[in-house]
Coordinates of C-alpha atoms in Angstrom, one line a residue:
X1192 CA 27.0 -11.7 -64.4
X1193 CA 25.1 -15.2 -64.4
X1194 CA 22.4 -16.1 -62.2
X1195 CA 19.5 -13.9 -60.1
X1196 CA 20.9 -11.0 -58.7
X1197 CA 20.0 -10.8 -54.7
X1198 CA 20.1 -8.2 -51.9
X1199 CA 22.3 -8.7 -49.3
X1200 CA 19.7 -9.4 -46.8
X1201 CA 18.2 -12.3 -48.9
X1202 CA 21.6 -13.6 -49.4
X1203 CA 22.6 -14.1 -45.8
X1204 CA 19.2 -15.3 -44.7
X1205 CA 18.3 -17.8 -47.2
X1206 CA 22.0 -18.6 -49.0
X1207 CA 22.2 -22.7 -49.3
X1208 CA 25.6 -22.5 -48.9
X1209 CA 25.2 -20.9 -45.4
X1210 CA 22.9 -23.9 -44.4
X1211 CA 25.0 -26.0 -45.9
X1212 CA 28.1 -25.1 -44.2
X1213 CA 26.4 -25.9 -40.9
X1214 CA 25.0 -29.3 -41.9
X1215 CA 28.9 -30.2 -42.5
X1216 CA 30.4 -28.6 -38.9
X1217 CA 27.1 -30.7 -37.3
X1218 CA 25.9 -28.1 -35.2
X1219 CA 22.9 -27.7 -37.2
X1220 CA 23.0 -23.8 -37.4
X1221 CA 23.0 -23.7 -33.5
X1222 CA 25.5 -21.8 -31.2
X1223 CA 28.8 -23.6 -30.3
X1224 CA 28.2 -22.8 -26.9
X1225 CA 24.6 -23.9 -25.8
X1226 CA 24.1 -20.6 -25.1
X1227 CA 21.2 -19.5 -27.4
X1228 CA 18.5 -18.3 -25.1
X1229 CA 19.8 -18.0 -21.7
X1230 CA 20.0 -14.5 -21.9
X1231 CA 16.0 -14.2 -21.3
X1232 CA 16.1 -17.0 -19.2
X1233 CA 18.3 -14.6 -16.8
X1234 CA 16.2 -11.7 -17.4
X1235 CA 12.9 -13.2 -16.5
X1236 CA 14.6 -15.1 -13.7
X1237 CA 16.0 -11.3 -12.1
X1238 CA 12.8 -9.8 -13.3
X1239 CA 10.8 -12.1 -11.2
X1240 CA 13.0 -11.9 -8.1
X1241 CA 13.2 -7.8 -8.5
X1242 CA 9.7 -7.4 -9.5
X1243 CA 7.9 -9.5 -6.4
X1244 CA 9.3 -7.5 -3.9
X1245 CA 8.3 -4.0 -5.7
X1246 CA 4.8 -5.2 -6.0
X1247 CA 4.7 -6.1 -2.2
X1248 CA 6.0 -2.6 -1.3
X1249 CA 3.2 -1.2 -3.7
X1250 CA 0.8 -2.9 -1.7
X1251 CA 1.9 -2.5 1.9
X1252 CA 2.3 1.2 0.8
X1253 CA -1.4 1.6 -0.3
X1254 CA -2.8 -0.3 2.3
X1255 CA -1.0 2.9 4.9
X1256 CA -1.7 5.6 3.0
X1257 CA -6.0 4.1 3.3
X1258 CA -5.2 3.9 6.8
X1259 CA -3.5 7.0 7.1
X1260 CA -6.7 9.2 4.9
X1261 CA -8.9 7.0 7.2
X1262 CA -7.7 7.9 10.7
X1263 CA -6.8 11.5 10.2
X1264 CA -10.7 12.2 8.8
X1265 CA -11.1 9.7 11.7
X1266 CA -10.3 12.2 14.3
X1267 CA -11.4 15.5 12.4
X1268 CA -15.3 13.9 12.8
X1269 CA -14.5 12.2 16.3
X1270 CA -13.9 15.4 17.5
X1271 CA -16.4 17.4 15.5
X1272 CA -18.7 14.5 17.2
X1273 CA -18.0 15.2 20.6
X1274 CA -18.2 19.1 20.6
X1275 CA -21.7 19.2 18.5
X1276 CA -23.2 16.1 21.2
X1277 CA -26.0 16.7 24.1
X1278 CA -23.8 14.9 26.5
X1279 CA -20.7 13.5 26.9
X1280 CA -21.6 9.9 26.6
X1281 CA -23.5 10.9 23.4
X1282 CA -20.5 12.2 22.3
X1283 CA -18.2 8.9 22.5
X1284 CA -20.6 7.4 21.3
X1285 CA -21.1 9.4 18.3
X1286 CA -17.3 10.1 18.3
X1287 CA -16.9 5.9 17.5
X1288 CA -19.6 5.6 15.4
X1289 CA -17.6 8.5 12.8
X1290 CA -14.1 6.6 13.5
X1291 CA -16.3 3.3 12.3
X1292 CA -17.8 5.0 9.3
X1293 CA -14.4 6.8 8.1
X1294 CA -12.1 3.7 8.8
X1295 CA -14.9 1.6 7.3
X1296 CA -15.1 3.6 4.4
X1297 CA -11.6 2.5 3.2
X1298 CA -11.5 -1.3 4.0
X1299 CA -10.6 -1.4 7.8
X1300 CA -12.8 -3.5 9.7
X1301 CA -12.0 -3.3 13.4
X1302 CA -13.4 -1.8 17.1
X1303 CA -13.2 1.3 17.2
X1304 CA -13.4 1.8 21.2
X1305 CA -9.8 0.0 20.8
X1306 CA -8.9 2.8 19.0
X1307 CA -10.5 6.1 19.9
X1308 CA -8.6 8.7 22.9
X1309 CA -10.7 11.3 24.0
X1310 CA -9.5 13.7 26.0
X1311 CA -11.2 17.1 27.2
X1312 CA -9.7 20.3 28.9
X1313 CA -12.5 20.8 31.7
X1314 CA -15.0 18.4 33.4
X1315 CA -17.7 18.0 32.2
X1316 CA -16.3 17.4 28.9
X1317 CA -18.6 19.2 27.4
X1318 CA -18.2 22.8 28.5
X1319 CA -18.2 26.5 27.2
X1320 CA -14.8 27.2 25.9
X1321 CA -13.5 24.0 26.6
X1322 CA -11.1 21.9 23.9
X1323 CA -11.8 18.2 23.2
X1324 CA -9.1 16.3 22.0
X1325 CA -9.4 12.7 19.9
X1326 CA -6.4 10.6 18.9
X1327 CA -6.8 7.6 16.8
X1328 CA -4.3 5.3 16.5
X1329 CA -4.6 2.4 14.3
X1330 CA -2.2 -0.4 13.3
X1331 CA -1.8 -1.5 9.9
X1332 CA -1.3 -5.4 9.3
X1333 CA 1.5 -6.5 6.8
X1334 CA -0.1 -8.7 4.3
X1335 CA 0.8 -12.3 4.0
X1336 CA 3.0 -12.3 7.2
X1337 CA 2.1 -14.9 9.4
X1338 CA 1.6 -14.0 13.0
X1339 CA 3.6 -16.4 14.8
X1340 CA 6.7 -13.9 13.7
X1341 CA 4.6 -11.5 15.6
X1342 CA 7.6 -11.8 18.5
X1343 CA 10.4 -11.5 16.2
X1344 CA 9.9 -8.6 14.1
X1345 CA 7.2 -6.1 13.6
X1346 CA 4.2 -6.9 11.8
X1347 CA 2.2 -3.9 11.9
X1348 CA 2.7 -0.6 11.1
X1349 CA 1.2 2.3 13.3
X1350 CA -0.7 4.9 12.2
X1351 CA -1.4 7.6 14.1
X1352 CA -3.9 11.1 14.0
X1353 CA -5.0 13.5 16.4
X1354 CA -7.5 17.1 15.9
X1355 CA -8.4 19.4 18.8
X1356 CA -12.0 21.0 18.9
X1357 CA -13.0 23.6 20.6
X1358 CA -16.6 23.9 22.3
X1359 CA -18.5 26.8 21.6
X1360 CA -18.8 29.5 24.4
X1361 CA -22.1 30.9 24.0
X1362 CA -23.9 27.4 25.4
X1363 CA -24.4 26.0 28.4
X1364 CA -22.9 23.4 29.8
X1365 CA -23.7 20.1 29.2
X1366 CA -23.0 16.5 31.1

C-alpha cells in the first residue's frame, strides 16, 4: 500500500479528484438543477404564511379570555355593590364604579354605564328578600381590523356575564 492511509469520511470530503471532477463537468461542485437551497426557501415561505395567522388567533384569543375573567368578576362585584348600598342610586353607582375597576384591571378602557344591566325583583330595588340582578355585556374589538368593514363582517366579539344577589331580609328597606 503506497501513500497515507485515509478514512472514508476524509476521502469523500477533501479527495482532489472529487473537486477535480467537477472543475471538468463546469458546474463547479453545484447541483445540476439550480435547486440547492429552495427547500428552506419553501419552508420559511409556508412557515411565515402558517405561522402569522396562529399568532393572530393567539392574540384575539387572550384578548377574550381578559375580557371574559374581567366581566364575569365584573358582575359578581356589581351586584355584590348594589345589595351592600344605602340606596339604590348609590348602588349603580357603586355597581359601575366595580365594572370600571375589574374591566380596568385587565386593559379594557371603556364606559361602563354602556355596559352595566341592573335589574331588581321588587321596587325599591333595594328591599328585604329581594334579588338584584347585573348583566355585563362587553364587546371585544378584533385587533388590526379596520372599521370601515364594520358593515361587512363582524368585528367584535361579545362577551357576556350575569350574577344574581340576594338582599338580606333582616334590614329595612332602603330607596
Amino acid at each position: 500500500m503506497t501513500g497515507p492511509v485515509r478514512s472514508a469520511g476524509a476521502r469523500r470530503a477533501g479527495d482532489p479528484r472529487r473537486h477535480e471532477a467537477a472543475r471538468r463537468r463546469g458546474d463547479g461542485g453545484v447541483d445540476p438543477d439550480g435547486e440547492r437551497g429552495a427547500a428552506m426557501v419553501e419552508f420559511l415561505g409556508v412557515g411565515v404564511l402558517l405561522l402569522v395567522p396562529l399568532v393572530y388567533l393567539v392574540v384575539v384569543l387572550a384578548q377574550v379570555h381578559a375580557a371574559a375573567f374581567a366581566v364575569e368578576g365584573a358582575a359578581r362585584e356589581a351586584a355584590r355593590a348594589v345589595v351592600t348600598a344605602e340606596s339604590s342610586a348609590q348602588g349603580v353607582a357603586r355597581a359601575q364604579a366595580a365594572t370600571a375597576l375589574a374591566l380596568g384591571d385587565q386593559g379594557f378602557d371603556v364606559d361602563p354605564a354602556d355596559l352595566l344591566t341592573v335589574e331588581c325583583s321588587y321596587q325599591p330595588c333595594l328591599t328585604p328578600g329581594a334579588t338584584v340582578g347585573v348583566r355585563v355585556r362587553y364587546d371585544v374589538p378584533l385587533p388590526l381590523v379596520p372599521a370601515a368593514l364594520q358593515g361587512w363582517v363582524p368585528v367584535a366579539v361579545p362577551v357576556e356575564a350575569a350574577h344574581v344577589a340576594d338582599v338580606e331580609d333582616h334590614v329595612e328597606a332602603r330607596p
